[in-house]
CSV table of C-alpha atoms in Angstrom, one decimal:
chain,number,residue,atom,x,y,z
K,27,MET,CA,62.5,-51.2,15.8
K,28,GLU,CA,64.3,-53.8,18.3
K,29,VAL,CA,66.9,-50.9,20.2
K,30,ARG,CA,68.5,-54.5,21.8
K,31,TYR,CA,71.0,-54.8,18.9
K,32,GLY,CA,73.8,-55.6,20.5
K,33,LYS,CA,75.9,-59.1,21.1
K,34,VAL,CA,79.2,-60.4,22.3
K,35,HIS,CA,81.0,-59.6,19.2
K,36,HIS,CA,79.3,-56.1,18.5
K,37,LEU,CA,80.1,-55.0,21.6
K,38,TRP,CA,83.9,-56.6,21.4
K,39,ALA,CA,84.3,-54.6,18.6
K,40,LEU,CA,83.0,-51.6,20.0
K,41,ALA,CA,85.5,-52.1,22.6
K,42,VAL,CA,88.5,-52.3,20.5
K,43,GLY,CA,87.4,-50.1,17.8
K,44,SER,CA,87.4,-47.7,20.7
K,45,VAL,CA,90.9,-48.6,21.7
K,46,ILE,CA,92.7,-49.4,18.3
K,47,SER,CA,93.6,-45.8,17.5
K,48,GLY,CA,96.8,-45.9,20.2
K,49,ASP,CA,98.4,-48.6,18.5
K,50,PHE,CA,98.9,-46.5,15.1
K,51,PHE,CA,100.0,-43.8,17.2
K,52,GLY,CA,100.4,-42.0,20.5
K,53,TRP,CA,101.6,-44.7,22.4
K,54,GLN,CA,105.3,-44.0,21.1
K,55,ALA,CA,105.9,-41.6,23.9
K,56,SER,CA,106.5,-44.2,26.7
K,57,LEU,CA,109.0,-45.2,24.8
K,58,ALA,CA,111.0,-42.0,26.0
K,59,GLY,CA,112.4,-43.6,29.0
K,60,GLY,CA,113.5,-46.4,27.1
K,61,PHE,CA,112.5,-49.1,25.6
K,62,ALA,CA,112.4,-51.2,29.4
K,63,GLY,CA,110.8,-47.9,30.6
K,64,GLY,CA,108.3,-48.7,28.6
K,65,CYS,CA,108.0,-52.0,29.4
K,66,ILE,CA,107.6,-51.0,32.8
K,67,ALA,CA,104.8,-48.1,32.1
K,68,LEU,CA,103.2,-51.0,29.7
K,69,GLY,CA,102.4,-53.5,32.4
K,70,LEU,CA,101.1,-51.1,35.3
K,71,VAL,CA,98.4,-49.4,33.0
K,72,SER,CA,98.0,-53.3,31.5
K,73,VAL,CA,97.2,-53.7,35.6
K,74,MET,CA,95.3,-50.6,35.7
K,75,TYR,CA,92.9,-50.9,32.9
K,76,ALA,CA,92.5,-55.0,33.3
K,77,LEU,CA,91.1,-54.1,37.0
K,78,LEU,CA,89.3,-51.5,36.0
K,79,THR,CA,87.3,-53.4,33.7
K,80,LEU,CA,86.6,-56.3,36.1
K,81,CYS,CA,85.2,-53.8,37.9
K,82,ILE,CA,83.5,-52.3,35.3
K,83,ALA,CA,82.1,-55.1,34.6
K,84,GLU,CA,80.2,-56.1,37.6
K,85,LEU,CA,79.4,-52.8,37.9
K,86,ALA,CA,77.6,-52.7,34.7
K,87,ALA,CA,75.7,-56.2,35.4
K,88,HIS,CA,74.4,-54.7,38.4
K,89,ASP,CA,73.0,-51.1,37.3
K,90,PRO,CA,72.5,-51.3,33.3
K,91,GLN,CA,72.2,-48.0,32.1
K,92,ALA,CA,73.8,-45.9,29.7
K,93,GLY,CA,76.4,-43.4,31.2
K,94,GLY,CA,79.0,-46.0,32.2
K,95,PRO,CA,80.9,-43.4,35.2
K,96,TYR,CA,78.2,-40.8,35.1
K,97,THR,CA,75.9,-44.0,36.1
K,98,PHE,CA,78.0,-45.9,38.2
K,99,ALA,CA,79.4,-43.1,40.6
K,100,THR,CA,75.4,-41.4,40.7
K,101,SER,CA,73.7,-44.8,42.4
K,102,MET,CA,76.8,-45.4,44.6
K,103,LEU,CA,78.2,-41.9,45.4
K,104,GLY,CA,75.4,-39.9,44.9
K,105,GLU,CA,74.9,-37.2,42.8
K,106,PRO,CA,77.2,-34.2,43.1
K,107,LEU,CA,80.2,-36.9,42.7
K,108,GLY,CA,77.9,-38.8,39.9
K,109,PHE,CA,78.0,-34.9,37.7
K,110,LEU,CA,81.7,-35.0,38.4
K,111,ALA,CA,82.3,-38.2,36.7
K,112,GLY,CA,80.1,-37.3,34.3
K,113,LEU,CA,82.2,-34.1,33.9
K,114,ALA,CA,85.8,-36.0,33.7
K,115,GLU,CA,84.5,-38.7,30.8
K,116,SER,CA,83.1,-35.9,28.8
K,117,LEU,CA,86.0,-34.3,29.0
K,118,ASN,CA,87.9,-37.5,28.1
K,119,VAL,CA,85.3,-38.2,25.0
K,120,LEU,CA,85.5,-35.0,23.2
K,121,VAL,CA,89.1,-34.2,23.9
K,122,THR,CA,90.1,-37.7,22.2
K,123,THR,CA,87.1,-38.0,19.9
K,124,ALA,CA,89.7,-34.3,18.8
K,125,VAL,CA,92.4,-36.0,18.6
K,126,ILE,CA,92.0,-38.9,16.4
K,127,THR,CA,90.7,-36.5,13.9
K,128,VAL,CA,93.7,-34.2,14.7
K,129,GLY,CA,95.1,-37.5,14.0
K,130,ILE,CA,93.3,-38.3,10.6
K,131,SER,CA,94.0,-34.8,9.4
K,132,THR,CA,97.0,-35.4,9.4
K,133,TYR,CA,97.2,-38.2,7.1
K,134,MET,CA,94.6,-36.9,4.2
K,135,ILE,CA,97.2,-33.9,4.3
K,136,GLU,CA,99.0,-35.5,3.5
K,137,LEU,CA,97.5,-37.7,1.3
K,138,THR,CA,96.3,-35.0,-0.5
K,139,GLY,CA,98.9,-33.0,-0.7
K,140,THR,CA,96.8,-30.3,0.7
K,141,ASP,CA,98.2,-26.9,2.7
K,142,ALA,CA,98.7,-27.7,6.5
K,143,ARG,CA,96.5,-24.4,7.2
K,144,TRP,CA,93.4,-25.9,5.9
K,145,ALA,CA,93.3,-28.6,8.7
K,146,PRO,CA,90.2,-27.6,10.3
K,147,LEU,CA,88.2,-28.2,6.7
K,148,TRP,CA,89.5,-32.0,7.8
K,149,TRP,CA,88.5,-31.6,11.0
K,150,ALA,CA,84.8,-30.6,10.0
K,151,ALA,CA,84.5,-33.2,7.4
K,152,PHE,CA,85.1,-36.3,9.8
K,153,PHE,CA,82.9,-35.2,12.4
K,154,VAL,CA,79.8,-34.6,10.1
K,155,LEU,CA,80.8,-37.2,8.3
K,156,PHE,CA,80.2,-39.9,11.2
K,157,THR,CA,78.2,-38.0,13.5
K,158,VAL,CA,75.1,-38.2,10.8
K,159,LEU,CA,76.1,-42.3,10.8
K,160,ASN,CA,75.9,-42.6,14.3
K,161,VAL,CA,72.4,-40.6,13.9
K,162,LEU,CA,71.6,-43.2,11.0
K,163,GLY,CA,70.0,-45.7,14.0
K,164,VAL,CA,72.4,-48.2,16.4
K,165,GLN,CA,72.7,-51.7,13.7
K,166,LEU,CA,74.5,-49.7,11.4
K,167,SER,CA,76.7,-48.2,14.2
K,168,PHE,CA,77.6,-52.2,15.7
K,169,ASN,CA,78.2,-53.2,11.7
K,170,LEU,CA,80.2,-50.1,10.7
K,171,SER,CA,82.1,-50.8,14.2
K,172,PHE,CA,82.5,-54.5,13.5
K,173,ALA,CA,84.0,-54.3,9.8
K,174,VAL,CA,86.7,-51.6,10.5
K,175,THR,CA,87.5,-53.0,14.1
K,176,ILE,CA,88.2,-56.6,12.4
K,177,PHE,CA,90.1,-54.4,9.2
K,178,SER,CA,91.6,-52.2,12.1
K,179,LEU,CA,92.8,-55.4,13.8
K,180,LEU,CA,94.4,-56.8,10.3
K,181,VAL,CA,96.2,-53.9,9.5
K,182,LEU,CA,98.1,-54.3,13.2
K,183,ALA,CA,98.6,-58.2,11.9
K,184,VAL,CA,100.1,-57.4,8.5
K,185,PHE,CA,102.6,-55.2,10.5
K,186,TYR,CA,103.4,-58.0,12.7
K,187,CYS,CA,104.4,-60.6,10.2
K,188,GLY,CA,106.2,-58.6,8.3
K,189,ALA,CA,108.4,-57.1,10.9
K,190,ILE,CA,109.1,-61.1,12.2
K,191,PRO,CA,112.0,-60.8,9.5
K,192,ARG,CA,113.5,-57.9,10.2
K,193,PHE,CA,113.1,-58.6,14.1
K,194,ASP,CA,116.7,-57.8,15.5
K,195,PHE,CA,116.2,-56.8,19.6
K,196,ASN,CA,120.1,-56.3,19.9
K,197,LYS,CA,120.5,-53.9,16.8
K,198,TRP,CA,117.4,-52.0,17.5
K,199,VAL,CA,116.2,-51.8,21.1
K,200,LEU,CA,120.7,-52.9,22.9
K,201,GLY,CA,122.7,-50.7,20.2
K,202,SER,CA,124.8,-53.7,19.7
K,203,GLU,CA,127.0,-51.9,17.0
K,204,CYS,CA,127.4,-49.6,18.6
K,205,LYS,CA,130.0,-51.2,21.0
K,206,GLY,CA,133.2,-50.6,18.7
K,207,GLY,CA,134.0,-47.6,19.6
K,208,ALA,CA,133.6,-44.0,20.9
K,209,ASN,CA,134.1,-42.7,17.7
K,210,GLN,CA,131.9,-45.7,15.6
K,211,THR,CA,129.4,-44.5,13.1
K,212,CYS,CA,126.0,-46.9,14.3
K,213,GLU,CA,122.3,-47.3,13.3
K,214,ALA,CA,120.8,-47.3,16.6
K,215,GLU,CA,121.6,-46.8,20.2
K,216,ARG,CA,121.3,-48.3,23.1
K,217,TRP,CA,118.3,-47.1,23.6
K,218,VAL,CA,116.8,-48.9,27.3
K,219,LEU,CA,116.6,-47.4,30.3
K,220,PRO,CA,119.3,-43.9,29.8
K,221,LYS,CA,116.9,-42.1,32.2
K,222,GLY,CA,116.0,-44.2,35.1
K,223,VAL,CA,113.0,-44.4,36.8
K,224,SER,CA,112.1,-40.6,35.9
K,225,GLY,CA,112.1,-41.9,31.6
K,226,VAL,CA,109.2,-44.1,33.1
K,227,ALA,CA,107.7,-41.5,35.0
K,228,GLU,CA,107.8,-39.3,31.9
K,229,GLY,CA,106.4,-41.9,29.1
K,230,LEU,CA,104.0,-42.9,31.6
K,231,SER,CA,101.1,-41.3,30.8
K,232,PHE,CA,101.5,-42.1,27.4
K,233,SER,CA,101.1,-46.0,27.6
K,234,LEU,CA,97.8,-45.4,28.9
K,235,TRP,CA,97.2,-44.8,25.0
K,236,PHE,CA,96.7,-48.5,24.4
K,237,TYR,CA,93.3,-48.7,26.6
K,238,LEU,CA,91.7,-45.5,26.4
K,239,GLY,CA,88.4,-46.0,25.3
K,240,ILE,CA,87.5,-49.9,26.8
K,241,GLU,CA,85.9,-48.0,29.7
K,242,GLU,CA,83.4,-46.5,27.0
K,243,LEU,CA,81.7,-49.6,26.2
K,244,PRO,CA,79.1,-49.6,28.8
K,245,MET,CA,77.3,-46.3,27.1
K,246,ALA,CA,75.7,-48.7,24.8
K,247,ILE,CA,74.0,-51.2,27.9
K,248,GLU,CA,70.5,-50.0,26.8
K,249,GLU,CA,71.4,-51.1,22.9
K,250,THR,CA,72.7,-54.6,24.1
K,251,LYS,CA,70.8,-57.9,24.3
K,252,ASP,CA,70.8,-59.5,27.8
K,253,PRO,CA,73.4,-56.7,29.4
K,254,GLU,CA,73.8,-58.4,32.7
K,255,LYS,CA,76.0,-61.7,31.1
K,256,THR,CA,76.8,-59.8,28.1
K,257,MET,CA,78.1,-56.2,28.7
K,258,PRO,CA,81.2,-58.5,31.3
K,259,ARG,CA,82.1,-61.5,28.2
K,260,ALA,CA,82.7,-58.4,25.8
K,261,ILE,CA,84.8,-56.0,28.0
K,262,LEU,CA,86.6,-58.8,29.0
K,263,LEU,CA,87.1,-60.3,25.8
K,264,ALA,CA,88.4,-56.9,24.2
K,265,MET,CA,90.5,-56.5,27.4
K,266,GLY,CA,92.5,-59.7,26.6
K,267,THR,CA,92.7,-58.8,22.7
K,268,LEU,CA,93.9,-55.3,23.8
K,269,ILE,CA,97.1,-57.0,25.8
K,270,LEU,CA,97.9,-58.9,23.5
K,271,VAL,CA,97.6,-56.4,20.5
K,272,SER,CA,99.5,-53.1,22.8
K,273,TYR,CA,103.3,-56.0,23.2
K,274,LEU,CA,103.1,-56.9,19.9
K,275,THR,CA,102.9,-52.7,18.5
K,276,LEU,CA,105.4,-51.9,21.4
K,277,VAL,CA,108.0,-54.9,21.2
K,278,MET,CA,107.6,-54.9,17.0
K,279,SER,CA,107.8,-51.3,16.7
K,280,SER,CA,111.2,-51.0,19.2
K,281,ALA,CA,113.0,-53.8,17.6
K,282,ILE,CA,113.2,-52.7,13.6
K,283,ALA,CA,114.2,-50.1,12.6
K,284,PRO,CA,114.5,-47.5,13.2
K,285,GLY,CA,115.0,-48.3,16.5
K,286,ALA,CA,113.9,-47.9,19.6
K,287,ARG,CA,114.5,-43.9,20.3
K,288,ALA,CA,113.7,-43.0,16.6
K,289,ILE,CA,110.3,-44.7,17.1
K,290,SER,CA,109.3,-42.7,20.6
K,291,THR,CA,109.8,-39.6,18.7
K,292,ASP,CA,108.1,-40.6,15.6
K,293,THR,CA,104.5,-38.9,14.9
K,294,SER,CA,102.9,-42.0,12.8
K,295,PRO,CA,105.3,-45.2,13.8
K,296,LEU,CA,102.6,-47.1,12.3
K,297,LEU,CA,103.1,-45.7,9.1
K,298,THR,CA,107.4,-46.3,9.4
K,299,GLY,CA,106.9,-49.5,10.5
K,300,TYR,CA,104.8,-50.0,7.6
K,301,LYS,CA,107.5,-48.4,5.1
K,302,ILE,CA,111.0,-50.2,6.9
K,303,VAL,CA,109.3,-53.9,6.8
K,304,PHE,CA,107.0,-53.3,3.1
K,305,ALA,CA,110.1,-50.5,0.9
K,306,ASP,CA,109.9,-52.8,-1.8
K,307,ALA,CA,105.9,-53.1,-2.4
K,308,SER,CA,104.9,-51.3,-5.1
K,309,TRP,CA,101.4,-51.0,-2.4
K,310,LEU,CA,103.5,-48.9,0.2
K,311,LYS,CA,101.9,-45.5,-1.5
K,312,TYR,CA,98.7,-46.7,-0.1
K,313,VAL,CA,99.7,-47.7,3.3
K,314,SER,CA,98.6,-44.1,4.4
K,315,TRP,CA,95.1,-44.9,2.9
K,316,VAL,CA,95.2,-47.7,5.2
K,317,ILE,CA,95.8,-46.3,8.6
K,318,VAL,CA,93.6,-43.9,8.1
K,319,VAL,CA,90.7,-46.3,8.0
K,320,GLY,CA,92.0,-47.8,11.0
K,321,LEU,CA,91.9,-45.2,12.7
K,322,ILE,CA,88.3,-44.2,11.4
K,323,ALA,CA,87.2,-47.2,13.6
K,324,SER,CA,87.8,-45.1,17.0
K,325,LEU,CA,86.4,-42.1,16.1
K,326,HIS,CA,83.2,-43.1,14.9
K,327,SER,CA,83.2,-45.6,18.3
K,328,PHE,CA,84.2,-42.6,20.1
K,329,ILE,CA,82.0,-40.4,18.7
K,330,PHE,CA,78.9,-42.9,19.4
K,331,CYS,CA,79.7,-43.2,23.4
K,332,THR,CA,79.8,-39.5,23.6
K,333,GLY,CA,76.7,-39.2,22.4
K,334,ARG,CA,75.0,-41.5,24.7
K,335,LEU,CA,77.1,-40.4,27.9
K,336,LEU,CA,76.0,-37.1,27.2
K,337,TYR,CA,72.2,-37.9,26.9
K,338,ALA,CA,72.6,-40.5,29.9
K,339,ILE,CA,73.8,-37.2,31.8
K,340,ALA,CA,70.5,-34.5,30.3
K,341,ARG,CA,67.8,-37.3,30.8
K,342,ASP,CA,68.5,-37.4,34.4
K,343,GLY,CA,68.6,-33.7,34.0
K,344,LEU,CA,71.9,-32.9,35.3
K,345,PHE,CA,72.6,-31.6,31.6
K,346,PRO,CA,70.5,-29.2,29.1
K,347,SER,CA,67.4,-31.6,28.4
K,348,ALA,CA,67.7,-30.7,24.5
K,349,LEU,CA,70.5,-33.1,24.8
K,350,ALA,CA,68.0,-35.8,25.8
K,351,MET,CA,66.2,-35.8,22.5
K,352,LEU,CA,65.6,-38.3,20.4
K,353,HIS,CA,65.1,-39.1,16.4
K,354,GLY,CA,62.0,-39.9,15.4
K,355,LYS,CA,62.7,-42.7,13.1
K,356,PHE,CA,66.4,-44.2,14.1
K,357,LYS,CA,65.1,-43.5,18.0
K,358,THR,CA,68.8,-42.0,18.5
K,359,PRO,CA,69.8,-39.4,21.0
K,360,TYR,CA,70.8,-37.1,18.0
K,361,VAL,CA,71.5,-33.6,19.5
K,362,ALA,CA,73.5,-35.4,22.6
K,363,LEU,CA,76.0,-37.0,18.7
K,364,ILE,CA,75.5,-33.0,17.3
K,365,THR,CA,76.3,-31.4,20.4
K,366,GLY,CA,79.0,-33.9,20.8
K,367,SER,CA,81.1,-33.4,17.6
K,368,GLY,CA,80.4,-30.3,18.1
K,369,LEU,CA,82.1,-29.8,21.5
K,370,SER,CA,85.1,-31.6,20.0
K,371,PHE,CA,85.4,-29.7,17.6
K,372,LEU,CA,85.1,-26.3,18.7
K,373,ALA,CA,88.0,-27.5,21.6
K,374,THR,CA,90.3,-29.1,18.7
K,375,LEU,CA,89.7,-25.4,16.5
K,376,VAL,CA,90.7,-23.6,20.2
K,377,LEU,CA,93.8,-24.9,21.6
K,378,TYR,CA,95.4,-25.4,17.1
K,379,PHE,CA,94.8,-21.7,17.1
K,380,VAL,CA,96.9,-21.2,21.1
K,381,ILE,CA,99.1,-24.1,20.7
K,382,GLY,CA,99.4,-23.7,17.0
K,383,ASP,CA,102.0,-26.4,16.2
K,384,ASN,CA,100.4,-30.4,15.2
K,385,ASP,CA,102.7,-32.0,17.5
K,386,HIS,CA,102.6,-30.0,20.3
K,387,LEU,CA,98.8,-30.3,19.9
K,388,GLY,CA,98.5,-33.7,19.5
K,389,ASN,CA,100.6,-34.2,23.3
K,390,VAL,CA,98.5,-31.7,25.0
K,391,MET,CA,94.8,-32.9,23.6
K,392,ILE,CA,96.1,-36.5,24.7
K,393,ASN,CA,97.2,-35.9,28.0
K,394,LEU,CA,94.1,-33.8,29.0
K,395,ALA,CA,91.8,-36.5,27.9
K,396,LEU,CA,93.4,-38.5,30.1
K,397,LEU,CA,93.3,-36.3,33.1
K,398,GLY,CA,90.1,-36.5,32.5
K,399,ALA,CA,89.6,-40.1,32.1
K,400,LEU,CA,92.0,-40.6,35.4
K,401,VAL,CA,89.3,-39.0,37.6
K,402,SER,CA,86.5,-40.8,36.2
K,403,TYR,CA,88.5,-44.5,36.7
K,404,VAL,CA,89.0,-43.7,40.2
K,405,LEU,CA,85.6,-42.7,40.9
K,406,GLN,CA,84.4,-45.8,39.2
K,407,CYS,CA,86.3,-47.6,41.3
K,408,VAL,CA,85.7,-46.2,44.4
K,409,SER,CA,81.9,-46.8,43.3
K,410,TYR,CA,82.3,-50.5,43.3
K,411,ILE,CA,83.9,-50.4,46.6
K,412,VAL,CA,80.9,-49.1,48.0
K,413,LEU,CA,78.9,-51.7,46.1
K,414,ARG,CA,80.6,-54.5,47.4
K,415,TRP,CA,80.7,-52.5,51.0
K,416,ARG,CA,76.5,-52.6,50.7
K,417,GLY,CA,77.1,-56.0,50.1
K,418,VAL,CA,74.6,-55.9,47.0
K,419,ASN,CA,74.1,-59.1,45.6
K,420,THR,CA,74.9,-59.0,41.6
K,421,ASN,CA,74.0,-62.7,40.1
K,422,THR,CA,75.0,-62.8,37.3
K,423,TYR,CA,79.3,-61.4,37.6
K,424,ARG,CA,81.4,-61.0,40.4
K,425,SER,CA,85.5,-59.6,39.8
K,426,PRO,CA,87.6,-62.0,41.0
K,427,ALA,CA,90.0,-58.7,41.8
K,428,GLY,CA,87.4,-57.8,44.9
K,429,VAL,CA,88.3,-54.5,46.8
K,430,PRO,CA,91.8,-55.4,47.3
K,431,GLY,CA,92.1,-55.1,43.0
K,432,ALA,CA,90.3,-51.9,43.2
K,433,LEU,CA,92.3,-50.6,46.0
K,434,VAL,CA,95.9,-51.0,43.2
K,435,CYS,CA,93.7,-49.8,40.1
K,436,ILE,CA,92.9,-46.3,42.6
K,437,LEU,CA,96.7,-46.2,43.4
K,438,ILE,CA,98.0,-46.8,39.5
K,439,CYS,CA,95.5,-43.7,38.9
K,440,LEU,CA,97.1,-41.6,41.4
K,441,LEU,CA,100.8,-42.7,40.5
K,442,THR,CA,99.5,-41.6,37.0
K,443,TYR,CA,98.2,-38.1,38.2
K,444,GLY,CA,101.0,-37.2,40.1
K,445,CYS,CA,103.3,-38.7,37.0
K,446,ILE,CA,101.5,-36.1,34.8
K,447,ILE,CA,101.1,-32.7,37.5
K,448,ARG,CA,105.2,-33.8,38.2
K,449,GLU,CA,105.9,-33.2,34.4
K,450,GLY,CA,103.3,-30.4,34.3
K,451,VAL,CA,106.1,-28.3,36.2
K,452,LYS,CA,108.8,-29.5,33.7
K,453,SER,CA,107.1,-29.4,29.9
K,454,THR,CA,104.0,-26.6,28.3
K,455,ASP,CA,102.6,-29.9,26.1
K,456,TYR,CA,101.5,-31.3,30.2
K,457,LEU,CA,101.7,-27.5,31.9
K,458,TYR,CA,98.5,-26.4,28.9
K,459,SER,CA,96.8,-29.6,30.0
K,460,VAL,CA,97.0,-29.2,33.8
K,461,LEU,CA,96.1,-25.8,33.5
K,462,ALA,CA,92.9,-26.8,31.4
K,463,ALA,CA,91.6,-29.5,32.4
K,464,ALA,CA,91.6,-27.7,36.2
K,465,ALA,CA,89.9,-24.6,34.3
K,466,LEU,CA,86.7,-27.1,33.2
K,467,TYR,CA,87.1,-29.1,36.7
K,468,ALA,CA,86.3,-25.4,38.2
K,469,LEU,CA,83.5,-24.2,36.1
K,470,GLY,CA,81.4,-27.3,35.4
K,471,MET,CA,81.5,-28.1,39.4
K,472,ILE,CA,80.1,-23.9,39.5
K,473,TYR,CA,77.9,-24.9,37.2
K,474,TYR,CA,76.3,-28.0,38.7
K,475,PHE,CA,76.5,-26.7,42.2
K,476,VAL,CA,74.6,-22.7,40.9
K,477,THR,CA,71.8,-25.2,38.7
K,478,ARG,CA,71.2,-27.5,40.8
K,479,LYS,CA,68.0,-26.7,42.6
K,480,LEU,CA,66.6,-25.8,39.0
K,481,CYS,CA,67.5,-29.3,38.0
K,482,LYS,CA,64.8,-31.7,38.2
K,483,ARG,CA,66.3,-35.6,38.0
K,484,GLY,CA,64.0,-37.1,35.5
K,485,GLY,CA,63.3,-34.6,33.8
K,486,PRO,CA,59.9,-33.0,32.7
K,487,PRO,CA,56.4,-35.2,32.6
K,488,PRO,CA,55.6,-36.9,29.8
K,489,VAL,CA,54.1,-34.4,26.6
K,490,ASP,CA,50.6,-35.7,25.2
K,491,ASP,CA,50.5,-35.3,21.2
K,492,THR,CA,53.7,-34.4,20.9
K,493,ASP,CA,56.3,-35.7,17.9
K,494,MET,CA,59.3,-38.1,19.7
K,495,THR,CA,61.9,-36.0,17.7
K,496,SER,CA,60.7,-33.0,20.0
K,497,VAL,CA,60.6,-34.8,23.9
K,498,PRO,CA,63.7,-35.1,26.2
K,499,ALA,CA,63.2,-38.9,27.5
K,500,GLU,CA,62.8,-39.8,30.5
K,501,PRO,CA,65.0,-42.3,32.5
K,502,SER,CA,64.0,-46.1,31.4
K,503,THR,CA,66.7,-49.0,32.1
K,504,ASN,CA,64.6,-50.2,28.7
K,505,GLY,CA,66.7,-48.8,26.0
K,506,TYR,CA,65.8,-45.3,25.2
K,507,ASP,CA,62.5,-45.1,26.3
K,508,LEU,CA,61.0,-47.3,23.5
K,509,ASN,CA,58.7,-49.4,25.6
K,510,HIS,CA,56.9,-45.8,26.2
K,511,PRO,CA,57.0,-43.5,23.4
K,512,PRO,CA,54.6,-40.3,23.4
K,513,PRO,CA,52.1,-40.7,21.1
K,514,GLN,CA,53.1,-39.5,17.6
């Protein structure tokens, strides 16, 4: 079986697909500080992610191994910080997978008319379905990701085109109809920067939802053809696509009915937009089904990346070696895929029964994922700075932003982290996230320092006459050890 299947368009689709659900829901809370506040926040995080992807592109070209943040930090900063980066990224991917699944199940409950109490069954069904699809092979995963990502972009494009005739910035953002007097009834009030700088801080973390997931792309590097050239091209192309889509989503959704303020608290902004734009269409009742298909792009991509991350850490002996087992036929890290989905499902169940309210559940999980992602981002940028400081020559790609770009990215990450902590003092949604993240980091690092003497990097020695399905993979830069498989 040929493992190195991924080309530029496959990786572009995987990166965009991981993120695209952020344009369907989650981002709308960035408008809590008004339209101008949302634009300022989006501008900051766009700069942050652009600089981050430049760093990742050079790191991936220098060290083309699965594991992404874990691999970069381990190589440049040493094992303890590498494990912390892996732990942070694990928190990010596991919780984000859960957030997307909750979003899909919300639509499915509405579409099928089932009781909300049965939501956990919908979660389980989608976890099982897309874990199985990922186990069935990388070629299927890449092709499915490409098809669903293209479909998701078409869903957004149809909305943008439909919104153009109804676009009225003066009415729905500036509230021009509300200037006639204090007692005048109007459809939308002015919602530009109602809370000043504090409003920007309140919505900043939710702007990350427009890009969260693009950093997962290096997880697929061991299944990529000519990764030193393909990976930088794909991740930069994906970033350009996402910047365009993010601004179109923010502007088009805010400047049509029901207005920027109403959208800021809407749990399904894209569905609301479709209802406004195509109110008279006979096919409108099928829009929710279309949106579900779009959300599936992100779910499939994140499950794929979760399996590769856990596999890479386990292959180095820092997670249980069973997670590095490969499927005998499909050569995929099936134990890591199943375990990752199981942990996401468990996390969703625990938070669901602790918090209860679906709206609050989504906000808590979004911020919990971001608290993992931001730590990972900082460590990747520091890894990049060390790479440049060592004077390592990467002949395939070099970031034009260099070390100054990495430093700016770190500053924006720290600013965003500070905003989440600040809001944690005022909101239980944020506070639950902060406490859960602190507990997980503490437990994870205790696990590392307690077990590190027992961990042997590189895994166990080769075992003869054993089926691949029961043998943890050895470290390799050539895919999933298919160049030196154990005897069958």
